[in-house]
């Protein structure tokens, strides 16, 4: 019985890691759902707390130290690859490496969702906007978005798009203003949700010039709003956020404006 | 330079080049791995950076002869984490990270969630090192139970059991009612 449960829990963890929802898994195992749910919720919590990307500054500093220790950038010279291939013993090594690379590509196709190609006349655009609020306390407030993932309804897979404009200054996109960060073709159909991966949020206060870093747990914002993409219109998706100051301790947080976020359709330019 | 020295230099160059690729691929995962064990994000970032510097030292000293791999880095990270925990256990627990949340909740809800996250970090410290290892490799490194078993030298059944026990213990410690 416990062994069965361990297997089911394990399967659900794998499914959720590949984009399946908690509800789907629970509905497949109704007899275990009461026991499964809190454990899977703990998994979500662990991923939310620990799964965020390290700060961009720390990563840059670590890279800088590594390259400083290396002294120069090392690259394997092309001639040495050809020389190596000419030796029979190395041929076997190369064959193993090729197999490893093919294996890695297969694994990577499972874990890395396909990336959509941007195009100026595409049927989908992703915009960033900012509801006016405490953003006026800031000279500038940069939000860096590394990627956006979309999940087609009923699918376990995600589609990925990489913003052409990664960093947006929220002070410049208040109210009706916005910044389009990606436009391209997305397969037509229903989409159940979207995730926005935020790697850096930093602003400079007008009053003191102080730089404020705002941490985003998991560095990901979940947008549970379903939407539809069609071939004959442009679906505009607006991601609206605002900066809110916490009166008690002078810190700031980012707040998702769920009511201001979502999609609308525009005729496609002919 | 003799032929042998040239070969050695070429091998070290290749390995160092591989190390820079591994840095881009695994730095984030190493930070998360260390963070799970020590509960302090900034320290985890420093330790992950140290992993690559130690790896480079081993390559240059000839201590490590094979092509660098993620598992080798993982081993270095594991050793540095153990050293860190040994050092800090003499000074008391490391304070939990302070987090500011992004969400569509009210500030009051957000504050509550922040407290919950800090409790989770504290609860993680109460798991056994092996349970944290399973959680880290499974949920954050993205390995299957079979792969975690290979890393830890255990069967996949044993890993599944540890995984369930770890999650149950986390729930038990936190006493969360949802």
Short mmCIF file of C-alpha atoms in Angstrom, two decimals:
data_model
loop_
_atom_site.label_atom_id
_atom_site.label_comp_id
_atom_site.label_asym_id
_atom_site.label_seq_id
_atom_site.Cartn_x
_atom_site.Cartn_y
_atom_site.Cartn_z
CA UNK A 1 0.00 0.00 0.00
CA UNK A 2 2.75 2.46 1.03
CA UNK A 3 4.82 1.28 -1.90
CA UNK A 4 1.90 2.03 -4.25
CA UNK A 5 1.50 5.44 -2.71
CA UNK A 6 5.22 6.17 -3.07
CA UNK A 7 4.99 5.29 -6.77
CA UNK A 8 1.92 7.46 -7.32
CA UNK A 9 3.48 10.40 -5.47
CA UNK A 10 6.62 9.97 -7.53
CA UNK A 11 4.63 9.90 -10.77
CA UNK A 12 2.70 13.04 -9.81
CA UNK A 13 5.94 14.85 -8.95
CA UNK A 14 7.32 13.96 -12.38
CA UNK A 15 4.11 15.00 -14.12
CA UNK A 16 3.92 18.34 -12.30
CA UNK A 17 7.61 19.00 -13.05
CA UNK A 18 6.77 18.56 -16.73
CA UNK A 19 3.89 21.06 -16.62
CA UNK A 20 0.92 18.92 -15.57
CA UNK A 21 -1.40 20.46 -12.98
CA UNK A 22 -1.93 19.34 -9.41
CA UNK A 23 -5.66 18.99 -10.11
CA UNK A 24 -5.04 16.62 -13.05
CA UNK A 25 -2.93 14.37 -10.91
CA UNK A 26 -5.37 14.35 -8.02
CA UNK A 27 -8.29 13.56 -10.32
CA UNK A 28 -6.38 10.54 -11.72
CA UNK A 29 -5.96 9.14 -8.19
CA UNK A 30 -9.12 10.10 -6.27
CA UNK A 31 -8.54 7.40 -3.64
CA UNK A 32 -5.21 9.00 -2.72
CA UNK A 33 -5.99 12.64 -3.38
CA UNK A 34 -6.48 13.61 0.26
CA UNK A 35 -3.06 12.27 1.14
CA UNK A 36 -1.36 13.41 -2.06
CA UNK A 37 -2.48 17.03 -2.07
CA UNK A 38 -0.63 18.35 1.01
CA UNK A 39 2.57 16.59 -0.02
CA UNK A 40 2.45 17.94 -3.56
CA UNK A 41 1.65 21.37 -2.16
CA UNK A 42 4.84 21.10 -0.09
CA UNK A 43 6.73 20.32 -3.27
CA UNK A 44 5.33 23.53 -4.81
CA UNK A 45 6.35 25.47 -1.70
CA UNK A 46 9.89 24.09 -1.85
CA UNK A 47 10.15 25.00 -5.53
CA UNK A 48 8.77 28.45 -4.88
CA UNK A 49 11.13 29.21 -2.01
CA UNK A 50 14.30 27.62 -3.37
CA UNK A 51 13.73 27.52 -7.12
CA UNK A 52 14.44 31.16 -7.88
CA UNK A 53 17.41 32.15 -10.00
CA UNK A 54 20.37 33.62 -8.13
CA UNK A 55 20.77 37.38 -8.24
CA UNK A 56 22.22 38.63 -11.51
CA UNK A 57 24.92 40.51 -9.55
CA UNK A 58 26.07 37.39 -7.71
CA UNK A 59 26.16 35.42 -10.94
CA UNK A 60 28.14 38.13 -12.71
CA UNK A 61 30.58 38.37 -9.79
CA UNK A 62 31.11 34.59 -9.76
CA UNK A 63 31.66 34.54 -13.52
CA UNK A 64 34.10 37.42 -13.25
CA UNK A 65 36.09 35.60 -10.54
CA UNK A 66 36.20 32.40 -12.58
CA UNK A 67 37.42 34.18 -15.72
CA UNK A 68 39.92 36.22 -13.72
CA UNK A 69 41.28 32.94 -12.31
CA UNK A 70 41.38 31.44 -15.79
CA UNK A 71 43.37 34.42 -17.01
CA UNK A 72 41.95 34.12 -20.52
CA UNK A 73 38.99 32.63 -22.27
CA UNK A 74 39.74 29.04 -23.25
CA UNK A 75 38.35 27.57 -26.38
CA UNK A 76 39.24 24.25 -27.90
CA UNK A 77 41.06 25.05 -31.19
CA UNK A 78 39.40 23.65 -34.31
CA UNK A 79 42.58 21.99 -35.54
CA UNK A 80 42.82 19.92 -32.39
CA UNK A 81 39.33 18.52 -32.97
CA UNK A 82 40.29 17.31 -36.48
CA UNK A 83 43.58 15.92 -35.24
CA UNK A 84 41.79 14.04 -32.51
CA UNK A 85 39.25 12.58 -34.94
CA UNK A 86 42.06 11.18 -37.11
CA UNK A 87 43.10 8.79 -34.34
CA UNK A 88 41.24 5.47 -34.09
CA UNK A 89 41.12 5.57 -30.28
CA UNK A 90 39.67 9.03 -30.42
CA UNK A 91 37.06 7.96 -32.96
CA UNK A 92 35.45 5.78 -30.30
CA UNK A 93 35.52 8.71 -27.87
CA UNK A 94 33.95 10.99 -30.45
CA UNK A 95 31.24 8.38 -31.13
CA UNK A 96 30.47 8.22 -27.39
CA UNK A 97 30.41 12.02 -27.23
CA UNK A 98 28.07 12.20 -30.24
CA UNK A 99 25.74 9.70 -28.55
CA UNK A 100 25.93 11.74 -25.33
CA UNK A 101 25.11 14.92 -27.25
CA UNK A 102 22.17 13.24 -29.01
CA UNK A 103 20.99 11.95 -25.62
CA UNK A 104 21.37 15.40 -24.11
CA UNK A 105 19.38 16.89 -27.00
CA UNK A 106 16.59 14.37 -26.43
CA UNK A 107 16.57 15.19 -22.69
CA UNK A 108 16.75 18.89 -23.46
CA UNK A 109 13.75 18.67 -25.82
CA UNK A 110 11.76 17.20 -22.94
CA UNK A 111 12.86 19.72 -20.31
CA UNK A 112 13.25 22.80 -22.52
CA UNK A 113 10.03 23.83 -24.19
CA UNK A 114 10.21 24.93 -27.83
CA UNK A 115 11.10 28.59 -28.30
CA UNK A 116 8.76 30.66 -30.50
CA UNK A 117 10.27 32.83 -33.20
CA UNK A 118 9.59 36.58 -33.06
CA UNK A 119 8.14 38.27 -36.13
CA UNK A 120 6.85 41.85 -36.61
CA UNK A 121 3.58 40.66 -38.21
CA UNK A 122 2.95 37.80 -35.78
CA UNK A 123 -0.42 36.97 -34.21
CA UNK A 124 0.65 37.47 -30.58
CA UNK A 125 2.23 40.37 -28.70
CA UNK A 126 3.30 40.57 -25.07
CA UNK A 127 3.23 43.96 -23.36
CA UNK A 128 4.40 45.28 -20.00
CA UNK A 129 2.50 48.08 -18.30
CA UNK A 130 2.44 49.64 -14.85
CA UNK A 131 -0.55 50.91 -12.90
CA UNK A 132 0.42 54.28 -11.35
CA UNK A 133 1.14 54.00 -7.65
CA UNK A 134 4.26 54.26 -5.54
CA UNK A 135 6.29 54.00 -8.75
CA UNK A 136 6.42 57.82 -8.53
CA UNK A 137 8.84 57.42 -5.62
CA UNK A 138 11.38 56.15 -8.15
CA UNK A 139 13.65 57.85 -10.63
CA UNK A 140 13.68 54.59 -12.57
CA UNK A 141 12.61 51.03 -11.82
CA UNK A 142 13.95 48.29 -14.08
CA UNK A 143 12.31 44.90 -14.37
CA UNK A 144 14.18 42.25 -16.34
CA UNK A 145 12.21 39.39 -17.85
CA UNK A 146 14.22 36.42 -19.10
CA UNK A 147 11.40 34.43 -20.64
CA UNK A 148 7.66 33.92 -20.88
CA UNK A 149 6.06 30.48 -21.10
CA UNK A 150 2.58 29.70 -22.42
CA UNK A 151 0.72 26.46 -21.81
CA UNK A 152 -1.79 25.31 -24.46
CA UNK A 153 -5.02 24.11 -22.82
CA UNK A 154 -5.04 20.36 -22.24
CA UNK A 155 -1.33 20.04 -22.95
CA UNK A 156 1.49 19.17 -20.61
CA UNK A 157 4.00 20.99 -22.77
CA UNK A 158 4.89 24.67 -22.57
CA UNK A 159 5.87 27.04 -25.35
CA UNK A 160 8.59 29.54 -24.60
CA UNK A 161 9.30 33.01 -25.90
CA UNK A 162 12.40 35.06 -25.18
CA UNK A 163 11.70 38.81 -24.98
CA UNK A 164 13.39 40.92 -27.61
CA UNK A 165 13.43 43.72 -25.04
CA UNK A 166 14.41 42.11 -21.76
CA UNK A 167 14.49 45.08 -19.40
CA UNK A 168 11.65 47.57 -18.98
CA UNK A 169 11.74 50.73 -16.87
CA UNK A 170 8.36 50.72 -15.11
CA UNK A 171 8.43 54.50 -14.64
CA UNK A 172 8.11 54.80 -18.44
CA UNK A 173 5.07 52.52 -18.84
CA UNK A 174 2.53 53.95 -16.40
CA UNK A 175 -1.22 53.94 -16.97
CA UNK A 176 -2.07 53.67 -20.64
CA UNK A 177 1.57 53.48 -21.63
CA UNK A 178 3.20 50.14 -22.32
CA UNK A 179 6.28 48.49 -23.73
CA UNK A 180 5.93 45.63 -26.21
CA UNK A 181 8.66 43.13 -25.40
CA UNK A 182 7.83 40.38 -27.91
CA UNK A 183 5.74 39.90 -31.01
CA UNK A 184 5.60 36.80 -33.14
CA UNK A 185 3.57 33.82 -34.27
CA UNK A 186 2.02 31.56 -31.67
CA UNK A 187 0.05 28.43 -32.64
CA UNK A 188 -3.68 29.28 -32.71
CA UNK A 189 -5.78 27.75 -29.94
CA UNK A 190 -6.79 28.01 -26.30
CA UNK A 191 -4.13 28.62 -23.65
CA UNK A 192 -4.71 27.85 -19.99
CA UNK A 193 -1.98 29.89 -18.32
CA UNK A 194 1.21 31.81 -18.70
CA UNK A 195 4.35 32.26 -16.61
CA UNK A 196 6.60 35.30 -16.57
CA UNK A 197 10.19 34.74 -15.40
CA UNK A 198 11.56 37.85 -13.71
CA UNK A 199 15.30 37.84 -13.10
CA UNK A 200 15.93 41.33 -11.74
CA UNK A 201 13.86 44.13 -10.23
CA UNK A 202 15.72 47.23 -9.17
CA UNK A 203 14.89 50.90 -8.76
CA UNK A 204 16.54 54.16 -7.66
CA UNK A 205 14.61 56.25 -5.14
CA UNK A 206 14.08 59.91 -6.06
CA UNK A 207 14.37 61.06 -2.44
CA UNK A 208 17.70 59.48 -1.49
CA UNK A 209 19.08 58.05 -4.74
CA UNK A 210 19.22 54.71 -2.91
CA UNK A 211 19.04 51.58 -5.07
CA UNK A 212 16.31 49.19 -3.98
CA UNK A 213 16.38 45.52 -4.98
CA UNK A 214 13.07 43.71 -4.83
CA UNK A 215 13.29 39.94 -4.57
CA UNK A 216 10.74 37.84 -6.39
CA UNK A 217 10.42 34.33 -4.89
CA UNK A 218 10.82 31.70 -7.52
CA UNK A 219 11.53 34.58 -9.93
CA UNK A 220 8.34 33.56 -11.61
CA UNK A 221 4.87 35.11 -11.77
CA UNK A 222 2.03 32.72 -12.50
CA UNK A 223 -0.76 34.17 -14.66
CA UNK A 224 -3.73 31.83 -14.32
CA UNK A 225 -5.79 33.71 -16.94
CA UNK A 226 -6.96 31.53 -19.88
CA UNK A 227 -6.82 33.17 -23.31
CA UNK A 228 -7.24 32.38 -26.97
CA UNK A 229 -4.92 32.98 -29.91
CA UNK A 230 -6.31 33.00 -33.45
CA UNK A 231 -4.61 33.13 -36.83
CA UNK A 232 -6.59 36.08 -38.20
CA UNK A 233 -6.16 38.52 -35.28
CA UNK A 234 -3.33 39.72 -33.08
CA UNK A 235 -3.77 38.69 -29.47
CA UNK A 236 -2.30 41.36 -27.21
CA UNK A 237 -1.37 40.09 -23.77
CA UNK A 238 -0.74 42.82 -21.19
CA UNK A 239 1.21 41.99 -18.04
CA UNK A 240 0.40 44.78 -15.60
CA UNK A 241 2.36 45.23 -12.40
CA UNK A 242 2.78 48.00 -9.90
CA UNK A 243 5.20 48.96 -7.16
CA UNK A 244 3.76 49.23 -3.66
CA UNK A 245 5.58 50.73 -0.70
CA UNK A 246 5.18 49.07 2.69
CA UNK A 247 4.46 51.91 5.10
CA UNK A 248 5.82 50.15 8.16
CA UNK A 249 9.38 49.35 7.15
CA UNK A 250 10.08 51.42 4.04
CA UNK A 251 10.48 48.39 1.79
CA UNK A 252 8.77 47.95 -1.57
CA UNK A 253 7.08 45.04 -3.23
CA UNK A 254 5.86 44.34 -6.73
CA UNK A 255 2.18 43.64 -7.04
CA UNK A 256 0.53 41.91 -9.96
CA UNK A 257 -2.52 43.83 -11.21
CA UNK A 258 -4.59 40.84 -12.15
CA UNK A 259 -7.61 42.97 -13.14
CA UNK A 260 -5.50 45.11 -15.47
CA UNK A 261 -3.74 42.09 -16.99
CA UNK A 262 -5.01 39.83 -19.72
CA UNK A 263 -5.67 39.78 -23.43
CA UNK A 264 -7.62 41.61 -26.10
CA UNK A 265 -7.74 41.01 -29.85
CA UNK A 266 -6.70 43.45 -32.57
CA UNK A 267 -7.30 43.06 -36.31
CA UNK A 268 -4.22 41.82 -38.08
CA UNK A 269 -2.57 44.32 -40.43
CA UNK A 270 -3.14 43.12 -44.00
CA UNK B 1 58.01 22.35 -25.07
CA UNK B 2 58.02 18.54 -25.18
CA UNK B 3 55.21 16.59 -26.88
CA UNK B 4 54.03 15.36 -23.47
CA UNK B 5 53.91 18.87 -22.04
CA UNK B 6 52.00 20.07 -25.10
CA UNK B 7 49.48 17.27 -24.65
CA UNK B 8 49.07 18.14 -20.96
CA UNK B 9 48.58 21.82 -21.76
CA UNK B 10 46.04 20.97 -24.45
CA UNK B 11 44.13 18.68 -22.08
CA UNK B 12 44.03 21.35 -19.37
CA UNK B 13 42.85 23.92 -21.94
CA UNK B 14 40.03 21.63 -23.04
CA UNK B 15 39.01 20.94 -19.46
CA UNK B 16 39.06 24.62 -18.55
CA UNK B 17 36.97 25.41 -21.59
CA UNK B 18 34.50 22.74 -20.51
CA UNK B 19 34.44 24.29 -17.02
CA UNK B 20 33.30 27.65 -18.42
CA UNK B 21 30.43 25.88 -20.26
CA UNK B 22 29.49 24.07 -17.07
CA UNK B 23 29.46 27.39 -15.25
CA UNK B 24 26.78 28.76 -17.58
CA UNK B 25 24.78 25.54 -17.36
CA UNK B 26 24.99 24.64 -13.69
CA UNK B 27 25.73 27.74 -11.58
CA UNK B 28 22.02 28.34 -10.87
CA UNK B 29 21.39 24.69 -9.97
CA UNK B 30 24.37 24.65 -7.64
CA UNK B 31 23.10 27.78 -5.87
CA UNK B 32 19.71 26.08 -5.32
CA UNK B 33 21.35 22.86 -4.15
CA UNK B 34 23.46 24.69 -1.56
CA UNK B 35 20.56 26.98 -0.58
CA UNK B 36 18.38 23.98 0.33
CA UNK B 37 21.07 22.74 2.68
CA UNK B 38 22.14 25.96 4.37
CA UNK B 39 19.03 28.19 4.11
CA UNK B 40 20.93 31.35 3.23
CA UNK B 41 20.72 32.52 -0.37
CA UNK B 42 23.67 34.93 -0.38
CA UNK B 43 25.99 32.39 1.21
CA UNK B 44 24.73 29.80 -1.28
CA UNK B 45 25.65 32.14 -4.15
CA UNK B 46 29.16 32.59 -2.73
CA UNK B 47 29.63 28.85 -2.24
CA UNK B 48 28.44 28.09 -5.79
CA UNK B 49 31.06 30.55 -7.07
CA UNK B 50 33.70 28.81 -4.93
CA UNK B 51 32.78 25.46 -6.49
CA UNK B 52 34.14 26.62 -9.85
CA UNK B 53 37.30 28.16 -8.37
CA UNK B 54 38.01 24.92 -6.47
CA UNK B 55 37.31 22.94 -9.64
CA UNK B 56 39.83 25.07 -11.52
CA UNK B 57 42.46 24.55 -8.81
CA UNK B 58 41.95 20.77 -8.98
CA UNK B 59 42.34 20.81 -12.76
CA UNK B 60 45.53 22.83 -12.64
CA UNK B 61 47.08 20.86 -9.81
CA UNK B 62 46.45 17.63 -11.72
CA UNK B 63 44.29 16.37 -8.84
CA UNK B 64 41.45 15.94 -11.32
CA UNK B 65 42.41 14.28 -14.61
CA UNK B 66 39.04 13.54 -16.22
CA UNK B 67 36.81 15.86 -18.23
CA UNK B 68 34.83 18.07 -15.81
CA UNK B 69 31.23 17.00 -15.39
CA UNK B 70 28.17 18.19 -13.51
CA UNK B 71 28.63 15.32 -11.02
CA UNK B 72 32.14 16.39 -10.21
CA UNK B 73 30.88 19.94 -9.52
CA UNK B 74 28.06 18.49 -7.47
CA UNK B 75 30.60 16.59 -5.35
CA UNK B 76 32.64 19.76 -4.77
CA UNK B 77 29.44 21.65 -3.85
CA UNK B 78 28.48 18.88 -1.47
CA UNK B 79 31.88 19.02 0.27
CA UNK B 80 31.85 22.82 0.53
CA UNK B 81 28.32 22.69 1.95
CA UNK B 82 29.33 20.14 4.57
CA UNK B 83 32.33 22.31 5.52
CA UNK B 84 30.13 25.38 5.74
CA UNK B 85 27.56 23.64 7.95
CA UNK B 86 30.32 22.32 10.18
CA UNK B 87 31.72 25.84 10.59
CA UNK B 88 28.36 27.55 11.15
CA UNK B 89 27.01 24.90 13.51
CA UNK B 90 29.59 26.18 15.98
CA UNK B 91 28.14 29.68 15.63
CA UNK B 92 24.47 28.78 15.68
CA UNK B 93 21.89 28.65 12.91
CA UNK B 94 22.12 30.78 9.84
CA UNK B 95 19.31 33.34 9.68
CA UNK B 96 16.64 32.66 7.06
CA UNK B 97 16.60 34.82 3.95
CA UNK B 98 14.25 37.74 4.02
CA UNK B 99 11.91 37.64 1.07
CA UNK B 100 9.67 40.23 -0.53
CA UNK B 101 6.88 38.69 -2.49
CA UNK B 102 5.36 39.48 -5.83
CA UNK B 103 1.76 38.47 -6.00
CA UNK B 104 -1.81 39.54 -6.38
CA UNK B 105 -2.49 39.23 -2.65
CA UNK B 106 -3.07 41.95 -0.11
CA UNK B 107 0.00 43.10 1.81
CA UNK B 108 -1.37 41.28 4.87
CA UNK B 109 -1.58 38.01 2.93
CA UNK B 110 1.86 38.62 1.52
CA UNK B 111 3.32 39.13 4.98
CA UNK B 112 1.65 35.91 6.09
CA UNK B 113 3.13 34.06 3.12
CA UNK B 114 6.55 35.49 3.89
CA UNK B 115 6.33 34.09 7.40
CA UNK B 116 5.26 30.76 5.93
CA UNK B 117 8.28 30.70 3.61
CA UNK B 118 10.61 31.44 6.49
CA UNK B 119 9.00 28.61 8.43
CA UNK B 120 9.60 26.31 5.47
CA UNK B 121 13.27 27.27 5.42
CA UNK B 122 13.48 26.51 9.15
CA UNK B 123 11.57 23.23 8.66
CA UNK B 124 14.00 22.17 5.92
CA UNK B 125 16.83 22.50 8.42
CA UNK B 126 15.11 19.90 10.57
CA UNK B 127 15.14 17.25 7.84
CA UNK B 128 18.04 14.83 7.67
CA UNK B 129 20.83 15.77 5.29
CA UNK B 130 19.85 12.82 3.10
CA UNK B 131 16.21 13.96 2.92
CA UNK B 132 17.34 17.46 1.91
CA UNK B 133 19.60 15.86 -0.69
CA UNK B 134 16.64 13.97 -2.21
CA UNK B 135 14.46 17.09 -2.24
CA UNK B 136 17.18 19.19 -3.79
CA UNK B 137 18.12 16.71 -6.52
CA UNK B 138 14.53 15.74 -7.28
CA UNK B 139 12.67 19.08 -7.14
CA UNK B 140 15.37 21.59 -7.98
CA UNK B 141 17.99 19.67 -10.00
CA UNK B 142 15.18 17.89 -11.88
CA UNK B 143 16.52 14.33 -11.63
CA UNK B 144 14.28 11.25 -11.68
CA UNK B 145 14.15 8.99 -8.62
CA UNK B 146 16.31 6.46 -10.46
CA UNK B 147 18.95 9.14 -11.19
CA UNK B 148 18.87 10.37 -7.58
CA UNK B 149 19.35 6.73 -6.52
CA UNK B 150 22.41 6.46 -8.76
CA UNK B 151 23.89 9.62 -7.23
CA UNK B 152 23.22 8.54 -3.64
CA UNK B 153 23.97 4.84 -4.19
CA UNK B 154 20.42 3.78 -3.31
CA UNK B 155 17.61 2.00 -5.09
CA UNK B 156 14.89 4.10 -6.72
CA UNK B 157 12.41 2.53 -4.28
CA UNK B 158 14.47 3.80 -1.35
CA UNK B 159 14.58 7.27 -2.92
CA UNK B 160 10.78 7.31 -3.36
CA UNK B 161 10.39 6.31 0.28
CA UNK B 162 12.77 9.06 1.45
CA UNK B 163 10.97 11.56 -0.78
CA UNK B 164 7.59 10.75 0.76
CA UNK B 165 9.03 10.72 4.28
CA UNK B 166 10.71 14.10 3.69
CA UNK B 167 7.50 15.70 2.42
CA UNK B 168 5.46 14.22 5.28
CA UNK B 169 8.00 15.48 7.77
CA UNK B 170 7.94 18.95 6.27
CA UNK B 171 4.14 19.01 6.57
CA UNK B 172 4.38 17.68 10.11
CA UNK B 173 6.92 20.28 11.22
CA UNK B 174 5.04 23.13 9.64
CA UNK B 175 1.67 21.85 10.84
CA UNK B 176 0.07 23.63 7.91
CA UNK B 177 -3.65 23.31 7.50
CA UNK B 178 -4.76 24.36 4.03
#
